[in-house]
CSV table of C-alpha atoms in Angstrom, one decimal:
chain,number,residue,atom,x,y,z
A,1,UNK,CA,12.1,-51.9,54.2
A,2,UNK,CA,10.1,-50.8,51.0
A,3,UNK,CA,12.8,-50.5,48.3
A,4,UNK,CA,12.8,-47.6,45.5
A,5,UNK,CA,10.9,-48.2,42.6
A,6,UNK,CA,13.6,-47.6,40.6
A,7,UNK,CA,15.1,-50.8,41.3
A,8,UNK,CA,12.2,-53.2,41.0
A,9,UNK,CA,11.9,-52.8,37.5
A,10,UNK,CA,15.5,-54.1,36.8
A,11,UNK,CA,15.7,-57.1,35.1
A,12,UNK,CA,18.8,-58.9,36.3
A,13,UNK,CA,22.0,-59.4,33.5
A,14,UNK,CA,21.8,-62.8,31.9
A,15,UNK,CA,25.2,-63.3,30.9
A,16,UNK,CA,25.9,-62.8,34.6
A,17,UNK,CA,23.1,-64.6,35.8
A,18,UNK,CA,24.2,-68.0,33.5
A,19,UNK,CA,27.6,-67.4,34.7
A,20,UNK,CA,27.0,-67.6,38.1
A,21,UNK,CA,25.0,-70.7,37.6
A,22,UNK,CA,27.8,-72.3,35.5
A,23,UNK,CA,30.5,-71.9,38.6
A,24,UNK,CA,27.6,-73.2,41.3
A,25,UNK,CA,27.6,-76.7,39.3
A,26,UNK,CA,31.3,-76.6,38.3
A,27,UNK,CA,31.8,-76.3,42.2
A,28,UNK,CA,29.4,-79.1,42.8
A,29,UNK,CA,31.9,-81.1,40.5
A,30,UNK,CA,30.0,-81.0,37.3
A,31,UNK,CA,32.3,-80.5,34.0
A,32,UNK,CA,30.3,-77.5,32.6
A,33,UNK,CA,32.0,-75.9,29.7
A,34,UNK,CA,30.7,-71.8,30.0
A,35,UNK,CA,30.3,-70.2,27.1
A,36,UNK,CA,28.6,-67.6,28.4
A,37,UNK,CA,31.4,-65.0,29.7
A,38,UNK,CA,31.9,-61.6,28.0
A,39,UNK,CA,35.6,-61.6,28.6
A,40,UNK,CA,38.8,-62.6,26.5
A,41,UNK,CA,40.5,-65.8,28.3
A,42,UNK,CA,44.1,-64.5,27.9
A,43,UNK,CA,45.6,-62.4,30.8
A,44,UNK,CA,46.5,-59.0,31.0
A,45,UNK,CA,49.7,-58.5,29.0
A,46,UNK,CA,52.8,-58.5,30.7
A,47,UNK,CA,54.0,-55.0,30.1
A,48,UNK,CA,50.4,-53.7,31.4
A,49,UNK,CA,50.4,-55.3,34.8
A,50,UNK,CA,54.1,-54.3,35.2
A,51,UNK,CA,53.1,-50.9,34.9
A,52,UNK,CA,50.2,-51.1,37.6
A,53,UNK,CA,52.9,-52.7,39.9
A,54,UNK,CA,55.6,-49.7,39.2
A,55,UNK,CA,53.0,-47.2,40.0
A,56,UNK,CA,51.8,-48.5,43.3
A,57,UNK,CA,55.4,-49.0,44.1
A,58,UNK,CA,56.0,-45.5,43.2
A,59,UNK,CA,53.1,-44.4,45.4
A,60,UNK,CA,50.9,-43.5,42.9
A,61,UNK,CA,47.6,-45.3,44.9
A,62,UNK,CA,46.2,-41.8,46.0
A,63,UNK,CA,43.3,-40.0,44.5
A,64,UNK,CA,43.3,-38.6,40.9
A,65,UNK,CA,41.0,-36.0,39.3
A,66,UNK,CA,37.5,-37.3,39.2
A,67,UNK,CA,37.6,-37.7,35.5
A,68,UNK,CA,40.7,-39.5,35.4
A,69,UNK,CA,44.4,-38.2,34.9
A,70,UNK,CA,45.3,-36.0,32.7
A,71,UNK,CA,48.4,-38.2,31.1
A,72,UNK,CA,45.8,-41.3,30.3
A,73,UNK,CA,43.5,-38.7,28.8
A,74,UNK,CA,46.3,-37.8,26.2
A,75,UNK,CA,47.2,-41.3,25.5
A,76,UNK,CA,43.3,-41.5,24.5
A,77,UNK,CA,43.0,-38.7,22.3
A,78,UNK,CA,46.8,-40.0,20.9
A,79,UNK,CA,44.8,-43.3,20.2
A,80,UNK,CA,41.4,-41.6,19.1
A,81,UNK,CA,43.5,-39.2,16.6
A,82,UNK,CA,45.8,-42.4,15.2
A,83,UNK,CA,42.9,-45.3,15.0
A,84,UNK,CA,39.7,-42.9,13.7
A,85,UNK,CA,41.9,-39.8,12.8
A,86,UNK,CA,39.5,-37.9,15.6
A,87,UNK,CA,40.8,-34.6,17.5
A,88,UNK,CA,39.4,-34.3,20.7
A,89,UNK,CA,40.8,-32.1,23.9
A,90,UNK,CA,41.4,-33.3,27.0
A,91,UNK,CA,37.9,-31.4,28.2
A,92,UNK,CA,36.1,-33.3,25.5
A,93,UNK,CA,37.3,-37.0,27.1
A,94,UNK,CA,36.1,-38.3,30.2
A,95,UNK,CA,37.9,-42.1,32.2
A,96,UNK,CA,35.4,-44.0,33.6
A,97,UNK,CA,35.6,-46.9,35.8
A,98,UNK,CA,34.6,-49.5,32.6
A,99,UNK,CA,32.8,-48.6,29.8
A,100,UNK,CA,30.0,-49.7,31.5
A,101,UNK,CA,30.2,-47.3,34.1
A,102,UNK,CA,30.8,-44.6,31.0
A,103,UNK,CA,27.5,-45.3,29.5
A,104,UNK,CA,25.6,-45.2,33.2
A,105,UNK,CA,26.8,-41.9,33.8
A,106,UNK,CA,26.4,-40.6,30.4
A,107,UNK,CA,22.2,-41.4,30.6
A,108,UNK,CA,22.0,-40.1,34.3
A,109,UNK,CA,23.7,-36.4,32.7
A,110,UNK,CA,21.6,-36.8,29.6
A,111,UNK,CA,18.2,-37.8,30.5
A,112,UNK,CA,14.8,-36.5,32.1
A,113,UNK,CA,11.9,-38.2,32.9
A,114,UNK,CA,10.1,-39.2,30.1
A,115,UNK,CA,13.0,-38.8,27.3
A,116,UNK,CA,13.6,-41.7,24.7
A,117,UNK,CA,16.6,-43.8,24.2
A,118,UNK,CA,16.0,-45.6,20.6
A,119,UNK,CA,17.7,-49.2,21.1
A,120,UNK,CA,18.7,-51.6,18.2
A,121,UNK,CA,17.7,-55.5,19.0
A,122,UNK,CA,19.6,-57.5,20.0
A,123,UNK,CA,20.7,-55.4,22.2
A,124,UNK,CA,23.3,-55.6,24.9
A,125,UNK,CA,21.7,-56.6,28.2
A,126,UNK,CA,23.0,-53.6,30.1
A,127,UNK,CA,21.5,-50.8,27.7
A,128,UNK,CA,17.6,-50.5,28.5
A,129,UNK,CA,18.3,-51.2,32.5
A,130,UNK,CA,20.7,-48.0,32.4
A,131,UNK,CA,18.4,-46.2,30.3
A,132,UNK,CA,15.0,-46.7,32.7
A,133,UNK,CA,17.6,-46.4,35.8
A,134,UNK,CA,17.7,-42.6,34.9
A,135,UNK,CA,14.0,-42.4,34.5
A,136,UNK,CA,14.4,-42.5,30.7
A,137,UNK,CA,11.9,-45.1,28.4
A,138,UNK,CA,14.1,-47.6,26.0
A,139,UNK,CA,12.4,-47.7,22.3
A,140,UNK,CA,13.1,-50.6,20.3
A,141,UNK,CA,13.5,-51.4,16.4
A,142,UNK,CA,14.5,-54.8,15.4
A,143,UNK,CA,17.6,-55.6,13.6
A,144,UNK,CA,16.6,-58.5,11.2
A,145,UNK,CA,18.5,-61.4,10.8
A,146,UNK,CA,18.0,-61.1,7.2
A,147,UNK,CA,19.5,-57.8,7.2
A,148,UNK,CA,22.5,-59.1,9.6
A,149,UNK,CA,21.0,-57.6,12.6
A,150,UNK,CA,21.9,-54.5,11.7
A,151,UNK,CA,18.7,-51.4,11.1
A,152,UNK,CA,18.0,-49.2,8.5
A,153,UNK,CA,17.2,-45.5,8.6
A,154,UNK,CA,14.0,-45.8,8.0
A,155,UNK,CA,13.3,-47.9,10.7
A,156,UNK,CA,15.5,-45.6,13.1
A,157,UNK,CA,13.1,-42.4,11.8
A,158,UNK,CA,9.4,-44.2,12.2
A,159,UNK,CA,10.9,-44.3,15.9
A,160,UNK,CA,11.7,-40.7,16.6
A,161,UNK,CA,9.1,-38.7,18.7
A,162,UNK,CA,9.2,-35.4,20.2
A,163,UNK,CA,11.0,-37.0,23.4
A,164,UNK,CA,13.8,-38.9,21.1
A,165,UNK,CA,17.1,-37.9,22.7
A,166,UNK,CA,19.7,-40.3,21.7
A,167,UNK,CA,20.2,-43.7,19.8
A,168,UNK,CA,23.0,-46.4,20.7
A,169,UNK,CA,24.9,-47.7,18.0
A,170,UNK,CA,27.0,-50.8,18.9
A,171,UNK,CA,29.4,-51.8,16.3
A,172,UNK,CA,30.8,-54.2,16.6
A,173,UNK,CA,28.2,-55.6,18.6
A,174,UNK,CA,27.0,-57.6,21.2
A,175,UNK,CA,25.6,-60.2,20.8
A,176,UNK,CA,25.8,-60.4,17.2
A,177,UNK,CA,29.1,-60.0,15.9
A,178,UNK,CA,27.9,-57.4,12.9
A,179,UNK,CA,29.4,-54.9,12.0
A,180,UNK,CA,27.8,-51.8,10.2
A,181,UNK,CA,29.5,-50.1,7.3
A,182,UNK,CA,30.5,-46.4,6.5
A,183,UNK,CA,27.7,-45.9,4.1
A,184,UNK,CA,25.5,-47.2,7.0
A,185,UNK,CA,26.7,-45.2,9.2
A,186,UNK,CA,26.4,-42.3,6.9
A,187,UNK,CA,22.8,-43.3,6.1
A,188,UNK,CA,22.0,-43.7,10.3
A,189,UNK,CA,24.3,-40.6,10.8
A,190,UNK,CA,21.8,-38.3,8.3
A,191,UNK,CA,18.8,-39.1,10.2
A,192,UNK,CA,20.2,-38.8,13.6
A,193,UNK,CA,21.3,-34.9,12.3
A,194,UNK,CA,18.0,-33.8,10.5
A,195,UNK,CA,16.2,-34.7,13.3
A,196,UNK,CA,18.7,-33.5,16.5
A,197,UNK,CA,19.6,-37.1,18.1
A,198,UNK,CA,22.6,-37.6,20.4
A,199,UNK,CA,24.7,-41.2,18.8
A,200,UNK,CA,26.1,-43.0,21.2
A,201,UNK,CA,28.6,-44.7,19.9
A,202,UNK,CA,29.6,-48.1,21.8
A,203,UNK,CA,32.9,-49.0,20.4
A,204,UNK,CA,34.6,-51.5,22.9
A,205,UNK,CA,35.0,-54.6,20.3
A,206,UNK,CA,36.4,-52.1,17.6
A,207,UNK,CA,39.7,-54.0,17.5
A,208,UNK,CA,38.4,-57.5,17.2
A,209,UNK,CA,37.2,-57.4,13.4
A,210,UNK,CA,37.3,-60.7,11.1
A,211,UNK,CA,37.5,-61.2,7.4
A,212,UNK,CA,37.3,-58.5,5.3
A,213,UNK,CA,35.4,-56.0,8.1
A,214,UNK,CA,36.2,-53.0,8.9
A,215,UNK,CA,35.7,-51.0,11.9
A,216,UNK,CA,34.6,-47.2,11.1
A,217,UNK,CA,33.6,-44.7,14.1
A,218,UNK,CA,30.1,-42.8,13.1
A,219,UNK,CA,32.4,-39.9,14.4
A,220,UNK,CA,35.1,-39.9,11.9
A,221,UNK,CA,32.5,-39.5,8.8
A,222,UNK,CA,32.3,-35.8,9.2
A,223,UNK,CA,32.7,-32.9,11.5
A,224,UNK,CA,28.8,-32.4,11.7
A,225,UNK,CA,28.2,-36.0,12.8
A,226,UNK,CA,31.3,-35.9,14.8
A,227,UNK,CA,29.8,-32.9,17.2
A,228,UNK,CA,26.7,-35.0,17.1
A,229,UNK,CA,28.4,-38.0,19.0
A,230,UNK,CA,29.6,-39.6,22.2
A,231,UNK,CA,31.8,-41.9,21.9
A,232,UNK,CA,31.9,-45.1,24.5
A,233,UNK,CA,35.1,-47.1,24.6
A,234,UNK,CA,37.4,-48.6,26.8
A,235,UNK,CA,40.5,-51.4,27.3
A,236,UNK,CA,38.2,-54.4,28.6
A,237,UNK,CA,37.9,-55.9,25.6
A,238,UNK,CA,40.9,-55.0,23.2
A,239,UNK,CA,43.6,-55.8,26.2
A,240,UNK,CA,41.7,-57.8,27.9
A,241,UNK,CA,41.6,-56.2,31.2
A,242,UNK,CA,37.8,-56.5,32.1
A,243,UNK,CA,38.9,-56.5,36.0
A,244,UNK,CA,40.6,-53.3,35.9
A,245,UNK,CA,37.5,-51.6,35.2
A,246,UNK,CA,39.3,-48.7,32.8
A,247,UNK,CA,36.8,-46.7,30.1
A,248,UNK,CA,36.1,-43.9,28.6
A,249,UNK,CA,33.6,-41.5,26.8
A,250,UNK,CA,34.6,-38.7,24.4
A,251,UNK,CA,32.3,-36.0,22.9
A,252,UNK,CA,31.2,-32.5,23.3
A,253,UNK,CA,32.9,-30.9,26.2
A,254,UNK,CA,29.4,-29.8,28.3
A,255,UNK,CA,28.3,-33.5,28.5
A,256,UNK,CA,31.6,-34.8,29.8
A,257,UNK,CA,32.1,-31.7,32.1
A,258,UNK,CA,28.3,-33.5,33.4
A,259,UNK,CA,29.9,-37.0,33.5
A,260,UNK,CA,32.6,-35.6,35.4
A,261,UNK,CA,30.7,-33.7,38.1
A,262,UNK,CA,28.7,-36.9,38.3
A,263,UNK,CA,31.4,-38.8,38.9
A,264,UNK,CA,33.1,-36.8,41.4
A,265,UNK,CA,30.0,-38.0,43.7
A,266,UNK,CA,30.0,-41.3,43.1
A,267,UNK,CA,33.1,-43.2,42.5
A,268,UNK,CA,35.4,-40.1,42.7
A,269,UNK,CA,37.9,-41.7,40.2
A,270,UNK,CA,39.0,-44.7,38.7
A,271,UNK,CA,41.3,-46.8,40.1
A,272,UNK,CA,44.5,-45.1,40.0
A,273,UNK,CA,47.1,-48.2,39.3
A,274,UNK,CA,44.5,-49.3,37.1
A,275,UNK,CA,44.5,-45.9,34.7
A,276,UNK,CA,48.6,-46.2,35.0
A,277,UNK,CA,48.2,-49.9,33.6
A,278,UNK,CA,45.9,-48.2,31.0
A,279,UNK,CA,48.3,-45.4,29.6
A,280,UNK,CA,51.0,-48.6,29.1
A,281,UNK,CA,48.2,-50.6,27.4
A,282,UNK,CA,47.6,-47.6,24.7
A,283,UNK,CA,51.7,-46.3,24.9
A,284,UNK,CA,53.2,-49.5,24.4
A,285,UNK,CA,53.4,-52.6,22.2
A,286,UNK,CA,50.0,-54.0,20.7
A,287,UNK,CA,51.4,-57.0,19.8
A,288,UNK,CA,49.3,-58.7,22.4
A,289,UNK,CA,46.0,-57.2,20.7
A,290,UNK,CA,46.8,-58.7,17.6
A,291,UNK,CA,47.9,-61.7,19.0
A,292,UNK,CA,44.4,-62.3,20.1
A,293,UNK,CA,42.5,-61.0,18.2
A,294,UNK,CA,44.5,-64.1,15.1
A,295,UNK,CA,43.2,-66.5,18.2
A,296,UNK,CA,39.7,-65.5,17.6
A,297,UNK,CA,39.4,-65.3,14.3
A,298,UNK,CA,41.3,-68.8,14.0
A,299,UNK,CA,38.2,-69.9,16.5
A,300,UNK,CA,35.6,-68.7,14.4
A,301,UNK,CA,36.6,-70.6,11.1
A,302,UNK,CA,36.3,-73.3,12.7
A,303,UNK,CA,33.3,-73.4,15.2
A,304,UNK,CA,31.4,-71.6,13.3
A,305,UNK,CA,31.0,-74.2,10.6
A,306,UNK,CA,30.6,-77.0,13.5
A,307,UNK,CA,27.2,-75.3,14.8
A,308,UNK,CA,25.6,-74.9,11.0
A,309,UNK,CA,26.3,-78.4,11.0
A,310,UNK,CA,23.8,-79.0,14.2
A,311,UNK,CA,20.1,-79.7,13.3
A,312,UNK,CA,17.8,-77.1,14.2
A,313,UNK,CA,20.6,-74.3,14.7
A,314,UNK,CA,21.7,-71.6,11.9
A,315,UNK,CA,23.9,-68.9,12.6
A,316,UNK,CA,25.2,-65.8,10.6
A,317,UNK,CA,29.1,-65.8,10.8
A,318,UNK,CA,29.6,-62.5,12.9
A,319,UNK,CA,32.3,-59.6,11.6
A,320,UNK,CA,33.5,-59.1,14.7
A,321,UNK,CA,33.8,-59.5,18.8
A,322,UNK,CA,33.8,-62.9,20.0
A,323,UNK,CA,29.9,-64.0,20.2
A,324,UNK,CA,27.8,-66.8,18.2
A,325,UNK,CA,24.2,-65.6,17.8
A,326,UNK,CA,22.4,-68.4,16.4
A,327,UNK,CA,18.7,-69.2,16.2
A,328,UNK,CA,17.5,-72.1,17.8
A,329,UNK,CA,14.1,-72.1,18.0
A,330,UNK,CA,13.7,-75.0,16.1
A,331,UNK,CA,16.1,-77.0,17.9
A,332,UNK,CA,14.5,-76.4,20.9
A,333,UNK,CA,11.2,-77.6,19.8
A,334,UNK,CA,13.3,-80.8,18.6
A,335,UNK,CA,14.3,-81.5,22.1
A,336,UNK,CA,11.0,-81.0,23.3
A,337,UNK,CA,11.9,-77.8,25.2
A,338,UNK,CA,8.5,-74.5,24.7
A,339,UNK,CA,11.3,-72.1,24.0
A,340,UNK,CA,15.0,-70.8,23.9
A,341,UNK,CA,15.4,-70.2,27.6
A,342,UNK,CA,14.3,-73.7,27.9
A,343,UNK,CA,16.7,-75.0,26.1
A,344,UNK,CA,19.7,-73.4,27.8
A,345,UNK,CA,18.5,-74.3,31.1
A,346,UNK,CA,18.6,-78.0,29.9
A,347,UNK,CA,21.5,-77.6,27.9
A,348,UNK,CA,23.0,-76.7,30.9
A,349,UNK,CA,21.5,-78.7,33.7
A,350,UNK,CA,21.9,-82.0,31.1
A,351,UNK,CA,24.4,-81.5,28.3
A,352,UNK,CA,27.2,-79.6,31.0
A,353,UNK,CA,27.1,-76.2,28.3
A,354,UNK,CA,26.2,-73.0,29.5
A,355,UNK,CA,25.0,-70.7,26.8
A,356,UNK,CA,23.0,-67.2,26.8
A,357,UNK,CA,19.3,-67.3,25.9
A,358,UNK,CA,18.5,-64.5,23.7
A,359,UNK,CA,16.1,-63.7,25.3
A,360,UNK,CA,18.2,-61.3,27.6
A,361,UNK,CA,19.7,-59.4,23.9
A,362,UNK,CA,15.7,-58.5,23.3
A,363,UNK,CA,16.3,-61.5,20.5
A,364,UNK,CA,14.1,-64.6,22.3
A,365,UNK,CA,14.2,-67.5,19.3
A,366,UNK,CA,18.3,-66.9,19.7
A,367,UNK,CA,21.2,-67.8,22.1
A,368,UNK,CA,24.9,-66.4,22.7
A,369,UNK,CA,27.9,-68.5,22.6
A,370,UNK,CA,31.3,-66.7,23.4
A,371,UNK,CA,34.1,-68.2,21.7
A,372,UNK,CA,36.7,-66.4,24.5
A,373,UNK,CA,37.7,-69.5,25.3
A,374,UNK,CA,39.7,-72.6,24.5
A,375,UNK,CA,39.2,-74.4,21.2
A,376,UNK,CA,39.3,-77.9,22.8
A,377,UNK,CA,36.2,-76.5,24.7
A,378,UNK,CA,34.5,-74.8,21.7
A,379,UNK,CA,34.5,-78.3,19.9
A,380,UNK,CA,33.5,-80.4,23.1
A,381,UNK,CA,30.8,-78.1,23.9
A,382,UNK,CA,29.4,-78.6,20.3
A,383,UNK,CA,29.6,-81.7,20.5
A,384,UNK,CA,27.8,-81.8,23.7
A,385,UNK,CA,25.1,-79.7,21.9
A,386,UNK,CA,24.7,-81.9,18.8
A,387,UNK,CA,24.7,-85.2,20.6
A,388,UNK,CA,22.1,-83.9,23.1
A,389,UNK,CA,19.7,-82.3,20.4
A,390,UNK,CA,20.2,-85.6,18.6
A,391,UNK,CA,19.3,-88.1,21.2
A,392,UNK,CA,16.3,-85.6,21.9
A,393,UNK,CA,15.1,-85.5,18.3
């Protein structure tokens, strides 16, 4: 059977693709260390998965309104108007089934054939995919390293065309850790408004910020940019309940009204114990956010610093989220490998570390680490890298 065309021009995800391929070898009784996975390694906390339990014992496992109850949308807007000081209504806020799912539906209500999505690299794998899945084109400008990934506005308008409709802003982001700052914003913000661009605003690592960062929301700068922008969010991240598949999107009423309509044909609603978990994870203690958000930070100080010390590997100390982005072009040339994709293959096949090429962030000479996991593996896995480009070099 001829498939559509839609599909063949997908490019698989990396970070799934490397994780996949970690687990077949683990299972085959290899000691891979992944460091691949987008996904905090603590489990939900307590008080959230006690909440899922006392609604499906309450028999609350039934259908809810496709764009998600109405007591989770006020705990959102409660959270949106306390974090970023942000009034929205409850017809301005859609629940999604991820964040993921939030930003799929969002470029299926917003785009025509043709239209332009203007993407920052690196780039989160998922972004260009969604974007030509609704038959829109993705348009790139490069971050530069030497401008901490992040771009200017004058890159961002040499971009803009007649079929410009939105541009994604992922702070902090993924893969790279930066964070952009208000007068950034501000700066991005102006050019999106003089020339009529819809922000997307991806949001999902907001609460994991290091150092002196801070996290600011394009949407809180002013009323004008505020009307101009959708906001993406969701608990994956900051609760670490990437399973439960709980997101959101908030912004002017007519597109969510769209997302909601969508999503009333596709996945009706979210998962209803799943959205009763959610309005404990945003009612209730956040000690558990805090809690790891310290274990991250405490991670970074000290692997980052381990894999500057590896020859043939630098690396920008990220603000924020829980990725490495380093460049290692030149230690794959060391070890005799033609590229970066290379090099992770080997590195995984030889050294037992499974790491992202960059090549999947838009960012080829690079490679992802996550640091969501133990600090006993953070250090054995560099060491496993620096010992391997050593006896290669």
């Amino acid at each position: 059977m001829q498939l559509a065309s839609r599909v063949g021009a997908l490019t698989p995800s990396s970070t799934l693709a490397i994780t996949a391929k970690a687990k077949e070898l683990k299972a085959q009784g290899k000691d891979v260390i992944g460091l691949g996975a987008g996904e905090p390694d603590f489990n939900t906390p307590q008080h959230i998965i006690d909440a899922a339990v006392k609604s499906m014992n309450e028999g609350f496992t039934k259908y809810t309104p496709s764009g998600g109850l109405p007591e989770l949308k006020k705990e959102i807007a409660a959270k949106l108007k306390g974090d970023q000081g942000l009034e929205y209504q409850l017809n301005e806020i859609i629940v999604t089934s991820g964040a993921k799912h939030g930003l799929y539906t969002l470029f299926q209500v917003i785009l025509d054939e043709g239209d332009e999505v203007i993407i920052p690299i690196p780039y989160w794998v998922s972004y260009p995919e969604q974007v030509k899945l609704a038959g829109g084109n993705p348009v790139y400008v490069e971050g530069l390293e030497q401008n901490n990934f992040k771009i200017t506005p004058e890159q961002l308008e040499e971009k803009v065309t007649d079929k410009t409709k939105a541009v994604i802003i992922n702070s902090p982001s993924n893969p790279t850790g930066m964070v952009y700052s208000q007068e950034e914003l501000k700066a991005l913000g102006d050019v999106c408004i003089d020339k009529g661009i819809l922000i997307i605003s991806d949001e999902i690592y907001e609460k994991l910020i290091y150092g002196n960062a801070e996290h600011n929301s394009i949407a809180e700068l002013s009323e004008e940019l505020k009307k101009q922008t959708i906001i993406i969010n969701g608990v994956s991240k900051s609760h670490s309940m990437t399973g439960w598949r709980i997101g959101y999107a908030a912004g002017n009423s007519k597109i969510i009204k769209a997302m909601t309509d969508l999503a009333s044909h596709s996945t009706s609603n979210p998962t209803t114990p799943a959205q009763y978990a959610t309005i404990a994870a945003y009612a209730g203690s956040q000690d558990a956010v805090e809690t790891m958000r310290t274990a991250f930070e405490e991670r970074l100080e000290i692997i980052h610093g381990k894999l500057n010390e590896i020859p043939g590997i630098s690396c920008i100390k990220p603000q924020g989220a829980f990725y490495l982005f380093p460049n290692a072009k030149e230690a794959a040339l060391m070890t005799g490998c033609k590229d970066v994709d290379e090099f992770a293959e080997v590195l995984l096949t030889e050294a037992n570390v499974a790491v992202v090429p960059g090549s999947g962030f838009g960012a080829p000479d690079y490679m992802r680490l996550s640091y969501a996991t133990s600090l006993d593996h953070l250090e054995e896995a560099i060491s496993r890298i620096h010992q391997f480009i050593d006896s290669k070099s």
